[in-house]
Every structure is written in C-alpha cells, then in structure tokens.
Coordinates of C-alpha atoms in Angstrom, one line a residue:
Chain A
M27 CA 19.0 -6.2 24.9
V28 CA 15.4 -7.7 24.3
S29 CA 13.5 -10.3 26.4
I30 CA 10.6 -12.6 25.2
T31 CA 8.4 -14.7 27.6
L32 CA 6.2 -16.5 26.6
E33 CA 3.1 -18.0 29.2
D34 CA 0.4 -20.4 28.7
V35 CA 0.5 -19.1 25.0
G36 CA -2.4 -19.9 22.7
V37 CA -3.6 -18.6 19.2
T38 CA -6.6 -19.7 17.2
L39 CA -7.2 -19.0 14.1
G40 CA -11.0 -19.7 12.8
R41 CA -11.8 -22.7 15.1
R42 CA -8.2 -25.1 15.2
A43 CA -6.0 -23.8 18.4
V44 CA -3.2 -23.5 16.1
V45 CA -0.7 -23.1 18.9
R46 CA -1.3 -24.4 22.4
D47 CA 0.0 -23.7 26.3
V48 CA 3.5 -22.4 24.7
C49 CA 5.3 -21.6 27.5
A50 CA 8.9 -20.4 27.0
T51 CA 12.1 -17.4 27.5
L52 CA 14.0 -16.7 25.2
E53 CA 17.2 -14.8 26.1
P54 CA 19.4 -12.1 24.8
G55 CA 22.6 -13.4 23.2
S56 CA 21.1 -16.5 22.1
L57 CA 20.2 -18.1 19.1
T58 CA 17.0 -20.3 19.5
A59 CA 15.3 -22.6 16.2
I60 CA 11.5 -22.9 16.0
V61 CA 11.7 -26.1 14.7
G62 CA 8.8 -28.7 13.4
P63 CA 6.5 -30.6 10.3
N64 CA 4.7 -28.2 8.3
G65 CA 1.8 -26.9 9.7
A66 CA 2.6 -27.5 13.5
G67 CA 2.0 -23.8 14.2
K68 CA 5.6 -22.5 13.9
S69 CA 5.0 -19.3 11.7
T70 CA 2.0 -18.5 13.6
L71 CA 3.9 -18.9 16.9
A72 CA 6.6 -16.1 15.7
R73 CA 3.5 -14.1 14.6
A74 CA 2.0 -14.2 18.0
M75 CA 5.7 -12.5 19.8
L76 CA 5.8 -10.1 17.3
A77 CA 1.9 -9.4 18.2
L78 CA 0.3 -9.9 15.0
V79 CA -2.0 -12.2 15.9
P80 CA -4.9 -12.3 18.7
A81 CA -3.1 -15.0 21.4
T82 CA -4.2 -16.0 24.7
G83 CA -2.0 -16.4 27.9
R84 CA 0.6 -13.6 28.2
I85 CA 3.6 -12.7 25.8
L86 CA 6.1 -10.3 27.3
V87 CA 8.5 -8.3 25.4
D88 CA 10.8 -6.9 27.8
G89 CA 8.4 -7.8 30.4
A90 CA 5.3 -5.8 28.9
D91 CA 2.9 -7.0 27.3
A92 CA 3.8 -7.4 23.3
A93 CA 0.1 -6.6 22.2
A94 CA 0.0 -3.0 25.1
I95 CA 3.8 -2.0 23.1
P96 CA 3.2 0.7 20.3
R97 CA 3.8 -1.0 16.9
A98 CA 6.4 1.7 16.2
D99 CA 8.3 1.1 19.6
L100 CA 7.9 -2.6 19.1
A101 CA 9.5 -2.5 15.7
R102 CA 12.5 -0.6 16.8
R103 CA 13.0 -3.8 19.4
I104 CA 12.1 -6.8 17.1
A105 CA 12.9 -6.7 13.2
Y106 CA 11.2 -9.4 11.8
L107 CA 11.5 -11.7 8.2
P108 CA 8.0 -13.0 7.5
Q109 CA 7.8 -16.2 5.4
G110 CA 7.8 -16.2 1.6
Q111 CA 8.6 -13.1 -0.5
L112 CA 6.2 -11.1 -0.8
L113 CA 6.8 -8.1 -2.9
H114 CA 4.3 -5.6 -4.5
W115 CA 5.9 -3.1 -6.5
P116 CA 9.4 -2.8 -8.5
L117 CA 11.5 -0.8 -6.4
T118 CA 15.6 -1.2 -6.4
V119 CA 16.9 -3.4 -3.6
E120 CA 18.8 -0.2 -2.0
R121 CA 15.2 1.5 -1.7
L122 CA 13.6 -2.2 -0.9
V123 CA 16.5 -2.7 2.0
G124 CA 15.8 0.9 2.8
L125 CA 12.2 0.2 3.9
G126 CA 14.1 -1.3 7.4
R127 CA 14.5 2.1 8.7
L128 CA 11.1 2.9 8.6
P129 CA 10.7 2.4 13.0
H130 CA 13.7 4.6 13.1
L131 CA 12.4 7.6 11.1
A132 CA 10.4 10.5 12.9
P133 CA 7.4 11.8 11.6
M134 CA 7.9 14.0 8.2
S135 CA 11.6 13.4 8.4
R136 CA 14.1 12.0 5.0
I137 CA 16.2 8.9 5.5
S138 CA 19.7 10.7 7.7
A139 CA 23.1 9.7 7.1
A140 CA 23.3 7.1 9.8
D141 CA 20.2 5.7 8.3
T142 CA 22.1 5.3 4.9
A143 CA 25.2 3.8 6.8
A144 CA 23.0 1.1 8.4
I145 CA 21.7 0.2 5.1
E146 CA 24.9 -0.4 3.7
R147 CA 25.9 -2.5 6.4
A148 CA 22.7 -4.5 6.3
M149 CA 23.9 -5.0 2.0
M150 CA 27.1 -5.5 2.8
R151 CA 26.3 -8.4 5.6
A152 CA 23.9 -9.7 3.3
D153 CA 25.9 -10.2 0.1
V154 CA 23.6 -8.2 -2.1
F155 CA 25.5 -4.6 -1.9
D156 CA 26.4 -5.2 -5.6
L157 CA 22.7 -6.2 -6.4
R158 CA 21.9 -2.9 -5.0
D159 CA 20.5 -0.7 -8.4
R160 CA 18.9 -3.9 -9.9
I161 CA 14.7 -4.1 -9.5
A162 CA 14.1 -6.6 -6.9
T163 CA 11.2 -7.9 -8.7
E164 CA 13.5 -8.9 -10.9
L165 CA 15.8 -11.0 -9.0
S166 CA 16.7 -15.0 -8.9
G167 CA 14.4 -16.4 -5.9
G168 CA 17.8 -16.8 -3.5
E169 CA 18.7 -12.9 -4.7
R170 CA 15.6 -12.0 -3.3
A171 CA 15.8 -13.8 -0.6
R172 CA 18.9 -12.1 0.6
V173 CA 18.0 -9.0 -0.4
L174 CA 14.6 -9.2 1.8
F175 CA 17.5 -11.0 4.7
A176 CA 19.1 -7.3 4.4
R177 CA 15.7 -5.5 5.0
A178 CA 15.5 -7.3 8.0
L179 CA 18.9 -6.7 9.0
A180 CA 18.6 -2.9 8.2
V181 CA 15.8 -2.8 11.8
E182 CA 19.3 -3.4 13.7
A183 CA 16.9 -4.0 16.4
P184 CA 17.9 -6.5 19.5
A185 CA 16.0 -9.4 18.4
L186 CA 15.2 -10.3 14.8
I187 CA 12.8 -13.0 14.2
A188 CA 13.1 -15.0 10.8
D189 CA 10.8 -16.8 9.4
E190 CA 12.3 -19.5 7.3
P191 CA 15.3 -17.3 6.5
L192 CA 16.5 -20.6 4.2
A193 CA 14.2 -21.1 1.7
S194 CA 15.8 -20.8 -1.7
L195 CA 19.3 -20.4 -0.5
D196 CA 21.8 -22.5 -2.1
P197 CA 23.7 -24.5 0.9
G198 CA 26.7 -21.9 0.6
H199 CA 23.8 -19.1 1.1
Q200 CA 22.3 -20.9 3.6
I201 CA 25.4 -21.2 5.4
D202 CA 26.4 -17.7 5.1
V203 CA 22.8 -16.6 6.6
M204 CA 22.8 -18.9 9.4
E205 CA 26.7 -17.4 10.0
L206 CA 25.2 -14.5 10.3
L207 CA 22.6 -15.2 12.5
R208 CA 24.9 -16.7 14.8
A209 CA 26.6 -13.3 14.7
E210 CA 23.9 -11.4 15.7
A211 CA 23.4 -13.3 18.5
A212 CA 27.2 -13.1 19.6
S213 CA 27.1 -9.5 19.6
G214 CA 24.3 -9.9 22.3
A215 CA 20.9 -9.8 20.1
L216 CA 18.0 -12.1 20.8
V217 CA 17.5 -14.6 17.4
I218 CA 14.8 -16.7 16.9
A219 CA 14.5 -18.4 13.2
V220 CA 11.4 -20.7 12.0
L221 CA 13.6 -24.0 10.1
H222 CA 13.2 -27.0 8.4
D223 CA 17.1 -28.0 8.3
L224 CA 17.5 -30.2 11.4
T225 CA 21.4 -30.5 11.0
L226 CA 21.8 -26.8 10.0
A227 CA 19.9 -25.8 13.6
A228 CA 21.8 -28.2 15.3
R229 CA 25.1 -26.8 13.9
Y230 CA 24.6 -22.8 14.9
C231 CA 21.5 -22.9 17.4
D232 CA 22.3 -22.7 21.3
R233 CA 18.7 -23.9 21.6
L234 CA 15.7 -25.8 19.6
L235 CA 12.1 -26.0 20.1
L236 CA 10.8 -28.8 18.5
I237 CA 6.3 -28.3 18.0
D238 CA 4.1 -30.5 17.0
E239 CA 0.3 -29.7 16.6
G240 CA 1.0 -26.6 18.3
Q241 CA 2.9 -27.3 21.6
I242 CA 6.0 -27.8 22.3
V243 CA 7.6 -31.5 22.1
A244 CA 10.8 -31.0 23.1
D245 CA 12.6 -27.8 24.1
G246 CA 16.8 -28.0 25.1
A247 CA 20.0 -28.4 23.4
P248 CA 19.8 -29.8 20.0
A249 CA 21.8 -32.9 21.0
A250 CA 18.9 -33.5 23.6
V251 CA 16.3 -32.5 21.3
L252 CA 16.8 -34.2 18.1
T253 CA 16.6 -37.8 19.2
P254 CA 15.6 -40.8 16.6
A255 CA 12.8 -41.6 18.5
R256 CA 10.8 -38.0 18.5
L257 CA 11.9 -37.5 15.4
R258 CA 10.4 -40.6 14.3
R259 CA 7.0 -39.4 16.8
V260 CA 7.1 -35.7 15.1
Y261 CA 8.1 -36.0 11.1
G262 CA 7.5 -39.7 10.8
I263 CA 10.5 -40.4 9.1
D264 CA 13.8 -43.0 10.5
A265 CA 16.6 -40.8 10.6
R266 CA 20.3 -41.4 11.7
V267 CA 21.4 -39.0 14.1
E268 CA 25.3 -39.3 15.0
T269 CA 26.7 -36.6 17.9
G270 CA 30.6 -38.1 17.5
G271 CA 31.8 -34.6 15.4
A272 CA 31.5 -31.3 16.6
W273 CA 27.5 -30.9 15.8
P274 CA 24.9 -33.4 15.7
T275 CA 24.2 -34.4 12.0
I276 CA 20.8 -35.9 11.2
T277 CA 19.9 -38.1 7.7
T278 CA 16.7 -38.8 7.0
L279 CA 16.2 -42.6 5.6
G280 CA 12.8 -42.8 5.0
R281 CA 9.3 -42.9 5.7
S282 CA 8.5 -44.4 8.7
D283 CA 4.8 -46.2 9.2
R284 CA 3.9 -44.0 11.7
Chain B
M28 CA 16.3 -0.4 -15.3
S29 CA 14.3 3.0 -13.7
H30 CA 14.6 6.1 -15.1
S31 CA 13.7 8.1 -11.9
L32 CA 14.1 11.9 -11.7
P33 CA 14.7 13.8 -8.7
R34 CA 12.2 15.0 -7.0
P35 CA 13.0 18.0 -7.0
L36 CA 12.9 18.2 -10.2
L37 CA 9.5 16.2 -11.0
I38 CA 7.5 18.1 -8.4
G39 CA 8.9 21.3 -10.2
A40 CA 8.5 20.3 -13.5
L41 CA 4.8 18.9 -12.8
T42 CA 3.7 22.1 -10.5
A43 CA 4.8 24.8 -13.8
L44 CA 2.6 21.9 -15.9
A45 CA 0.1 23.1 -13.8
V46 CA 0.4 26.1 -13.8
I47 CA 0.5 26.6 -17.7
A48 CA -2.3 24.6 -17.6
G49 CA -4.6 26.8 -15.1
L50 CA -3.5 30.0 -17.0
A51 CA -3.8 28.3 -20.5
S52 CA -7.7 27.4 -19.1
L53 CA -7.8 31.2 -18.1
L54 CA -6.7 32.3 -21.5
F55 CA -8.9 30.0 -23.9
G56 CA -12.5 29.5 -23.9
A57 CA -16.3 29.9 -25.8
V58 CA -15.5 34.0 -26.0
D59 CA -12.1 35.0 -27.6
L60 CA -10.9 37.8 -25.3
S61 CA -7.6 39.4 -26.2
L62 CA -4.7 39.2 -23.5
D63 CA -5.1 42.5 -22.9
R64 CA -8.4 42.7 -22.5
L65 CA -8.0 39.9 -19.9
V66 CA -4.8 41.2 -17.9
A67 CA -6.7 44.7 -17.8
A68 CA -9.8 43.0 -16.4
A69 CA -7.3 40.7 -14.1
S70 CA -5.9 43.8 -12.9
G71 CA -9.3 45.7 -11.9
D72 CA -9.9 48.6 -14.1
G73 CA -11.0 46.3 -17.6
D74 CA -14.5 46.2 -19.5
R75 CA -17.3 45.0 -17.3
I76 CA -18.0 41.5 -19.9
A77 CA -14.2 40.4 -20.0
S78 CA -14.3 40.6 -16.1
I79 CA -17.6 38.9 -15.4
I80 CA -16.5 36.3 -17.9
L81 CA -12.8 35.9 -15.8
F82 CA -14.0 35.3 -12.6
D83 CA -17.4 34.3 -12.8
L84 CA -16.5 31.5 -15.8
R85 CA -12.6 30.9 -16.4
L86 CA -11.6 31.5 -13.2
P87 CA -13.7 28.9 -10.7
R88 CA -13.9 26.2 -13.7
A89 CA -9.4 26.7 -13.3
L90 CA -9.9 26.4 -9.8
L91 CA -12.3 23.3 -9.9
A92 CA -10.1 21.7 -13.1
L93 CA -7.0 22.2 -10.8
A94 CA -8.7 21.0 -7.3
V95 CA -10.7 17.6 -8.7
G96 CA -7.7 16.7 -10.6
A97 CA -5.0 16.6 -7.5
M98 CA -7.5 15.3 -5.7
L99 CA -8.3 12.3 -8.0
G100 CA -4.9 12.1 -9.0
L101 CA -3.6 11.5 -5.4
A102 CA -6.8 9.5 -3.9
G103 CA -5.7 6.8 -7.2
A104 CA -1.8 7.2 -6.1
A105 CA -3.0 6.1 -2.7
L106 CA -5.6 3.3 -3.0
Q107 CA -3.3 1.5 -5.7
G108 CA -0.7 1.4 -2.6
Y109 CA -2.4 0.5 0.0
L110 CA -4.7 -2.1 -2.2
R111 CA -1.1 -2.7 -4.0
N112 CA -3.3 -3.4 -7.0
P113 CA -2.1 -0.9 -10.1
L114 CA -5.4 -0.9 -11.5
A115 CA -7.2 0.7 -8.4
E116 CA -8.6 3.9 -9.1
P117 CA -11.3 6.3 -6.1
S118 CA -14.2 4.2 -8.3
V119 CA -13.1 0.9 -6.8
L120 CA -14.6 2.0 -3.3
G121 CA -18.0 2.7 -5.0
T122 CA -17.3 6.7 -3.5
S123 CA -17.8 8.0 -7.1
N124 CA -20.9 5.6 -8.0
A125 CA -22.6 6.7 -4.3
A126 CA -21.9 10.5 -4.9
A127 CA -23.4 10.4 -8.5
L128 CA -26.2 8.6 -7.0
G129 CA -27.0 11.7 -4.1
A130 CA -26.4 14.0 -7.2
V131 CA -28.5 12.1 -9.6
A132 CA -31.7 11.9 -7.0
A133 CA -30.4 15.8 -6.5
I134 CA -31.9 16.1 -10.2
Y135 CA -34.5 13.3 -10.0
F136 CA -36.8 14.7 -7.3
G137 CA -35.8 18.5 -8.3
L138 CA -34.4 19.7 -5.6
A139 CA -31.3 20.9 -7.7
Q140 CA -33.6 24.0 -8.5
L141 CA -33.8 24.7 -4.7
H142 CA -30.6 26.0 -4.3
P143 CA -27.2 25.4 -5.8
A144 CA -25.7 23.7 -2.8
V145 CA -28.8 20.5 -2.5
L146 CA -26.8 18.8 -5.2
P147 CA -23.0 18.6 -3.5
G148 CA -24.3 18.5 -0.8
L149 CA -26.4 15.5 -1.2
A150 CA -23.8 13.9 -3.4
I151 CA -21.2 14.6 -0.5
G152 CA -23.7 13.1 2.7
C153 CA -23.6 10.0 0.1
A154 CA -20.0 9.6 -0.1
L155 CA -20.4 9.4 3.4
L156 CA -22.8 6.5 3.6
S157 CA -21.5 4.8 1.5
L158 CA -18.3 4.6 3.4
G159 CA -20.6 3.7 6.6
L160 CA -21.7 0.7 4.2
L161 CA -17.9 -0.2 2.8
F162 CA -17.0 -0.2 7.1
L163 CA -19.6 -2.7 7.5
L164 CA -19.6 -4.9 4.7
A165 CA -14.8 -5.4 4.5
G166 CA -15.5 -5.3 8.3
D167 CA -12.3 -5.9 9.9
A168 CA -10.1 -7.6 7.8
E169 CA -7.1 -6.1 6.2
S170 CA -6.7 -8.2 3.1
P171 CA -7.1 -6.1 0.2
L172 CA -9.5 -8.6 -1.8
T173 CA -12.3 -7.8 1.3
L174 CA -12.0 -4.6 0.7
I175 CA -12.3 -4.6 -3.1
L176 CA -15.3 -7.4 -3.1
A177 CA -17.6 -4.9 -0.4
G178 CA -16.2 -1.8 -2.6
L179 CA -17.7 -3.2 -6.0
A180 CA -20.9 -4.2 -4.4
V181 CA -21.3 -0.6 -2.8
A182 CA -20.5 0.9 -6.1
T183 CA -22.7 -2.6 -7.9
L184 CA -26.0 -0.9 -5.4
A185 CA -25.4 2.8 -6.3
G186 CA -24.5 2.0 -10.2
A187 CA -28.4 0.5 -9.5
G188 CA -29.7 3.2 -8.1
I189 CA -28.8 5.8 -10.9
S190 CA -30.4 3.0 -13.3
L191 CA -33.5 3.2 -11.6
A192 CA -33.6 6.9 -11.4
L193 CA -32.8 6.7 -15.4
N194 CA -35.5 4.4 -15.7
L195 CA -38.2 6.0 -13.9
S196 CA -37.2 9.5 -14.9
P197 CA -40.5 10.9 -15.9
N198 CA -39.5 12.1 -19.4
P199 CA -36.6 12.4 -21.6
F200 CA -35.6 16.0 -20.8
A201 CA -35.1 14.6 -17.2
A202 CA -33.2 11.4 -18.3
M203 CA -31.0 13.7 -20.4
E204 CA -30.1 16.4 -17.6
I205 CA -29.6 13.3 -15.4
M206 CA -27.0 11.6 -18.6
T207 CA -25.7 15.2 -19.0
W208 CA -24.6 15.3 -15.7
L209 CA -23.4 11.9 -15.3
L210 CA -20.9 12.7 -17.8
G211 CA -19.2 15.0 -16.0
S212 CA -18.0 18.3 -16.5
L213 CA -16.7 21.6 -15.0
E214 CA -19.1 23.7 -17.5
N215 CA -20.7 26.7 -16.0
R216 CA -19.3 26.1 -11.9
S217 CA -19.4 28.6 -9.8
F218 CA -17.4 30.0 -7.0
D219 CA -20.2 28.7 -4.9
H220 CA -18.9 25.3 -6.3
V221 CA -15.3 26.0 -5.4
W222 CA -16.4 26.7 -1.8
I223 CA -18.4 23.7 -1.5
A224 CA -15.5 21.2 -3.1
L225 CA -12.2 22.6 -1.8
P226 CA -13.0 22.0 1.9
C227 CA -13.7 18.5 0.7
I228 CA -10.8 18.6 -1.2
A229 CA -8.2 20.0 1.2
I230 CA -9.1 17.2 4.0
G231 CA -9.0 14.8 1.8
T232 CA -5.7 15.6 0.4
A233 CA -4.7 15.7 4.3
M234 CA -5.6 12.7 5.1
L235 CA -4.4 11.1 2.2
L236 CA -0.9 12.6 1.6
W237 CA -0.1 11.3 5.8
N238 CA -0.2 7.5 4.7
G239 CA 3.1 7.6 2.4
R240 CA 5.2 5.5 4.7
A241 CA 2.4 3.4 5.6
L242 CA 1.8 2.5 1.9
D243 CA 5.5 2.2 1.3
A244 CA 5.7 -0.7 4.5
L245 CA 2.8 -2.6 2.9
T246 CA 5.3 -3.4 0.0
L247 CA 6.2 -6.7 2.1
G248 CA 2.6 -7.9 2.8
E249 CA 0.4 -6.6 5.9
D250 CA 2.6 -8.5 8.7
A251 CA 6.1 -7.3 7.4
A252 CA 4.2 -3.7 7.7
Q253 CA 2.7 -3.9 10.9
A254 CA 6.3 -5.4 12.0
L255 CA 7.8 -2.1 11.0
G256 CA 5.8 -0.5 12.7
A257 CA 2.7 0.4 10.3
D258 CA -0.8 1.0 12.2
L259 CA -2.8 -0.8 9.3
K260 CA -6.5 0.0 11.1
R261 CA -5.6 3.7 11.1
T262 CA -4.2 4.0 8.2
R263 CA -7.4 1.8 6.7
R264 CA -9.2 4.4 8.2
R265 CA -7.6 7.5 6.9
L266 CA -7.4 6.4 3.4
L267 CA -11.6 5.6 3.2
L268 CA -12.1 8.8 4.6
G269 CA -9.9 11.2 3.0
T270 CA -11.0 9.4 -0.3
A271 CA -14.6 9.4 0.8
I272 CA -14.2 13.3 1.5
G273 CA -12.7 14.2 -1.0
V274 CA -13.6 12.3 -3.9
G275 CA -17.3 13.0 -2.6
G276 CA -16.6 16.4 -2.9
A277 CA -15.1 16.3 -6.0
V278 CA -17.2 14.4 -7.8
A279 CA -20.9 16.2 -6.5
V280 CA -18.8 19.4 -8.0
S281 CA -17.5 17.8 -11.8
G282 CA -20.3 14.6 -12.0
A283 CA -18.2 11.8 -12.7
I284 CA -15.2 11.8 -14.4
G285 CA -13.4 8.9 -14.6
F286 CA -9.6 7.3 -15.3
V287 CA -8.1 10.2 -14.3
G288 CA -7.2 8.3 -11.0
L289 CA -5.7 5.3 -12.4
I290 CA -4.1 7.3 -15.0
V291 CA -1.9 10.0 -13.6
P292 CA 0.0 7.2 -11.2
H293 CA 0.9 5.3 -14.3
L294 CA 2.3 8.5 -16.0
I295 CA 4.2 9.2 -13.2
R296 CA 5.2 5.8 -11.1
P297 CA 8.2 5.2 -14.1
L298 CA 9.2 8.6 -12.8
T299 CA 9.9 8.0 -9.7
D300 CA 11.7 5.1 -7.2
R301 CA 8.3 3.3 -7.6
S302 CA 7.3 3.2 -4.1
P303 CA 4.2 4.5 -3.3
S304 CA 5.1 7.5 -1.3
A305 CA 7.0 8.5 -3.8
I306 CA 4.0 9.2 -6.3
L307 CA 1.6 10.5 -3.8
L308 CA 2.5 14.4 -3.8
P309 CA 3.7 14.1 -8.0
S310 CA 0.7 12.3 -8.4
A311 CA -1.9 15.2 -7.1
I312 CA 0.1 18.0 -8.9
G313 CA -0.3 15.7 -12.3
G314 CA -3.4 15.1 -11.8
A315 CA -4.0 18.5 -11.9
A316 CA -2.3 19.0 -14.9
L317 CA -3.7 16.7 -16.4
L318 CA -7.7 17.8 -15.7
T319 CA -7.1 21.2 -16.1
L320 CA -5.5 20.4 -19.8
A321 CA -8.4 17.8 -20.6
D322 CA -10.6 20.5 -19.9
L323 CA -9.2 23.2 -21.9
G324 CA -9.3 20.5 -24.9
V325 CA -13.1 20.0 -24.4
R326 CA -13.3 24.0 -24.7
I327 CA -10.9 24.0 -28.4
I328 CA -11.4 21.1 -29.7
P329 CA -13.9 21.8 -32.1
S330 CA -17.7 19.8 -31.7
T331 CA -21.1 20.6 -31.9
N332 CA -22.2 20.2 -28.5
E333 CA -19.7 21.3 -25.7
L334 CA -17.3 17.5 -25.3
K335 CA -18.5 16.2 -21.4
L336 CA -15.1 16.1 -19.5
G337 CA -15.4 12.3 -18.2
V338 CA -15.5 11.6 -22.3
V339 CA -12.1 12.7 -23.0
T340 CA -11.0 11.4 -20.1
A341 CA -12.6 8.0 -20.5
F342 CA -10.2 7.8 -24.5
L343 CA -7.6 8.7 -21.9
G344 CA -7.8 6.0 -19.9
V345 CA -7.4 3.1 -23.2
P346 CA -3.8 3.5 -24.2
I347 CA -3.2 2.4 -20.1
F348 CA -4.9 -0.7 -20.4
L349 CA -3.7 -0.9 -23.9
I350 CA 0.7 -0.6 -22.2
H351 CA -0.7 -2.6 -19.7
L352 CA -2.2 -5.7 -22.0
M353 CA 1.1 -5.1 -24.0
R354 CA 3.7 -5.4 -21.1
E355 CA 1.7 -8.7 -20.0
R356 CA 2.0 -9.9 -22.8
R357 CA 6.2 -8.9 -23.2
L358 CA 5.3 -6.9 -26.8
W359 CA 6.8 -4.1 -25.7

C-alpha cells in the first residue's frame, strides 16, 4: 500500500512556474485522473511525484520525502508509464516488458522464475502475449502503447502513475486499459492517470484533479468536477454534460469564445 | 527477426576466437620461427633469439592487442548504449584525441626520449584533463546531445592542438614521428607498455561493465530509466571516468586506433537480444579478437613499410557505414 501526499507543491522549469500550490492526498485503492488542457502542468505534476523534476513544497510517499527515498526503492513502490513511446533499441516485446523487473533484480543476479511469471502476467493483462517474439520498434503505434503499458504493469508496484496511457489506442483497447487501471485500484493499488478523454475519465475514475495553468481548479468526484461552466473556463469549449446515466457523459459542442 | 545466440555460446565462441588470435599472434611475425623453436622457447629451454622474440616482442604485442581491443570494443558498446546512438564510439567524448595530444606533446617537446613511461603518462594525464573539461562543459544536463556536443568541443580542441604541433614541428622528421604515432601501432611494444596500459584498462573495463542495467533502462528514455531505479548521475560518472581512464591508457600505448569501438558492437548486436547490457562483455571479447587479428594482418600483409594498425581498422570501418546507409535506404 502506498499513499502520496502533496503539500504546496510547485515546479519551475526554466523561468516558468509550471506547477503551483498543489495540495492533495492520494490514497491506496483509488483511481485518480489528472485532467486539464495541453500545457496545464499535468505531466510535470506526475513527474514531480516520482522526484523526476526538482519541486518546492513537500511530496511525501508513505510519509517520507520522495526525493530522499533511494531511486531503486521508489521504483519498487511506484511504477511509471511516461508520455510518448520512446524506445531506443529494437528489443523483442518480451525483453522490453522484462525491463519492468529491473527494480526487483538484486545486483549481478539473473531474472528468476517469479520475474518470468510477472512478465507473462503483464503481457497477458495488456493483451500483448501473442506479440512477445515480435520486435517492439516494428509494431504499430497502438500495439507499442500496449507493450509499454505491459512494461509498467510488470513492475507490479503498489502504485502506478500512467501519463496518457490511452494515446494511440483504438476505442476497444482504450476501454481495456481503463478496465485494467480500475482493476489495479480495486486490488488496493494507488493509480493515477493523466487523461484527455473526459467521458472515460468520468466513467472509470473515483476522482478527478482538474488542472489549469499549474494549479488545481477542481478536485473531487467526476460529476462534481466536470461542469459546463468549468469546461468553458478551463478548456474554452462549450460542452453538454449529461449526468442522468450510470456515469456522466461529456459531449463537446464547439469552441466557446472565452 | 532476431538471430540471437544463447549467451554462453556467444561468449564461448568469441573467447575461443580471441585465444586463437592471440596464439596466432605469437606464431607469426617478421622473423619466421618454427613451431618447435617457439614451443622450446616457451618451455624455457629454447635458443636465446627465439626466446627474446617470443617474450620481449610477440608476447607483449599480443597482450596489448587483446587488452586495447577489449577496451575499445567495450567502450564503444557502453557509449552506444548510454548515448542511445549506434554511431557513438570512444572518440565522441574527445578522450582519444586528448590522449593523442598528450602523446604528441611528449614527442614534440622531446620528452618521450627521457623515459618510456613519459609518453603514455602524458597521454593518460591529458585524457583525464579532457574529462574534467567535459564535465565542466556538459554540466548536469542528462541529455545525450549535450554530452556529444561537449565531447565534440573537447575533441576539436585536442585535434587543433595536434595540428598545431604538426604545423610548428621543427623538422620533417619530427612531423613524421608524430604522424607515425597518430596512425596507431603495436610495433616494438615492450612489457613496460603492458604494465602502463593494463591497470588503466582493468579499471576502465570494470567501471564500464558495471552499467548494464542502467543502460538497459535507458532504452525507455531518461525519465523511465530513473523511475526504474537507475541512478543516472552515477551511471554517467562511472561511464565517463571508465572511458577516460581505460581508453586513455589504451591510446597511450597504441596510438589512435579508430573504428574498433564502432565496428565491434555492430558485429555483436545482431547475435544478441540487442539490449545494451547484452553486448557489453561480448563486445570486449570481440574487440580483443578483432584488434589482434588486425594486428596479425598488419604483419602478414606484404607491404614495403609495415602497415599501421589504425589504417587497417579505418578500412574495416567503411563497410559498417555502408551497411547502415543501405539499411537506411532499404536496399538491404
């Protein structure tokens, strides 16, 4: 079980304050989406939680300062799926997913049967088991996204931060990934996803953090956060929010004149 | 599709090749010695000439070829992994050029005649100095591009120094001596050279072999690598220091031998699972075998002057670029 607490967190990149005054406590067993327009600071906030960028304020992972936790230790607690599909060498899918076991390997040891089992589980869950002998750089964008998602799952950490895990996925696989994130949370993991699809976020997430210009402008249950007035102010769109069904659906009608 | 060999088989085959190359290097040379005479000399009851040729000339030369080749191959593999660039090789950090500048200065100022250790000593000193400069220029930035640019600046500076020495050399013989050294060779090396190079190469090898996991993690980029537990600052420090010490020591005794660090990882990679860690040790062994074979070729290929090792390896480098080009143009 891992919890993350953010107290007055700020990140300045170059001279620009990209994240400002962020306060939130993220609990195990929950699926939280970070949503907001391009350039709002979503990814930077996610990176700050992993101590990948220098931040002011306090970022506590299980009560300890994230920057002071040894890298390998933090890596076993929080799995991270970065944005984009960076992949520098033509590894096979199985070898690539196996990179997720790096935090668990003792120095000079080889991959164990338990690691192999974790790699296979991750490939099965992300629906890439059949691709395991293919070269990852030769896959389609969507297949590659699923392989990289499997890589993050293979860490089997009690927390997962996924930055745009739905990018390049078809609608079917988008739902698969959201179901997986939901299942991870249901099994007690702390799951945070940076998302752009507000309807999927509203359908699957317990909580939304709506971010604009580096600050949290709304934090709460999807139905409470996603109001037409707020969407207009933050995204500059006119949207219809229907709350009558099992989950809120958001239909974008067009650009508003902000 | 991959044609990867099982790792023990790959390492075994490469080791056998290196051992055969090393033995062949003892058997062949300018003087034709029969196997009987060499075996007798090796067992201690041969004639004096055979034993001098074997122990004072061929053995140090074979050992240096193996060690220098291993260092260059390994440094190339480690740097390609770290910089995530298949065209990286030890010279991109400027270390080889800086070491060469140190050696050229020793020749230019006539210091090389004082003691056999002065030239390699200065070469290693300059390599370490260039590393300091590299850290200063590259700063804390973790991007490979910053490091390559800083390395280029250092290499260019050292190259300019070498050109200056050639330009100002007092007579054609001095210039010739510098040029000859720059072409790279293992001719007339003694055990003094082995004792200078070997400790540096041992330290360098140990520091570079240590980075396999961080290099694998870097396949996914810097953020993902750190989130997988890789300490990139330490990795970078180990890698640059290991390259400077090891390659500095190697260049100090062999002169500038290019392309081994580029070619070997390319030959090895298709035989592995292509992860950066998988090519480290095989590239070291393969580099040892390749340079020893090239050095053997230098002695066997008939020519009026003995061919220089750096010339032969440069010719070997051409096909690698061509293969890359053909793959890029999808001709192959």
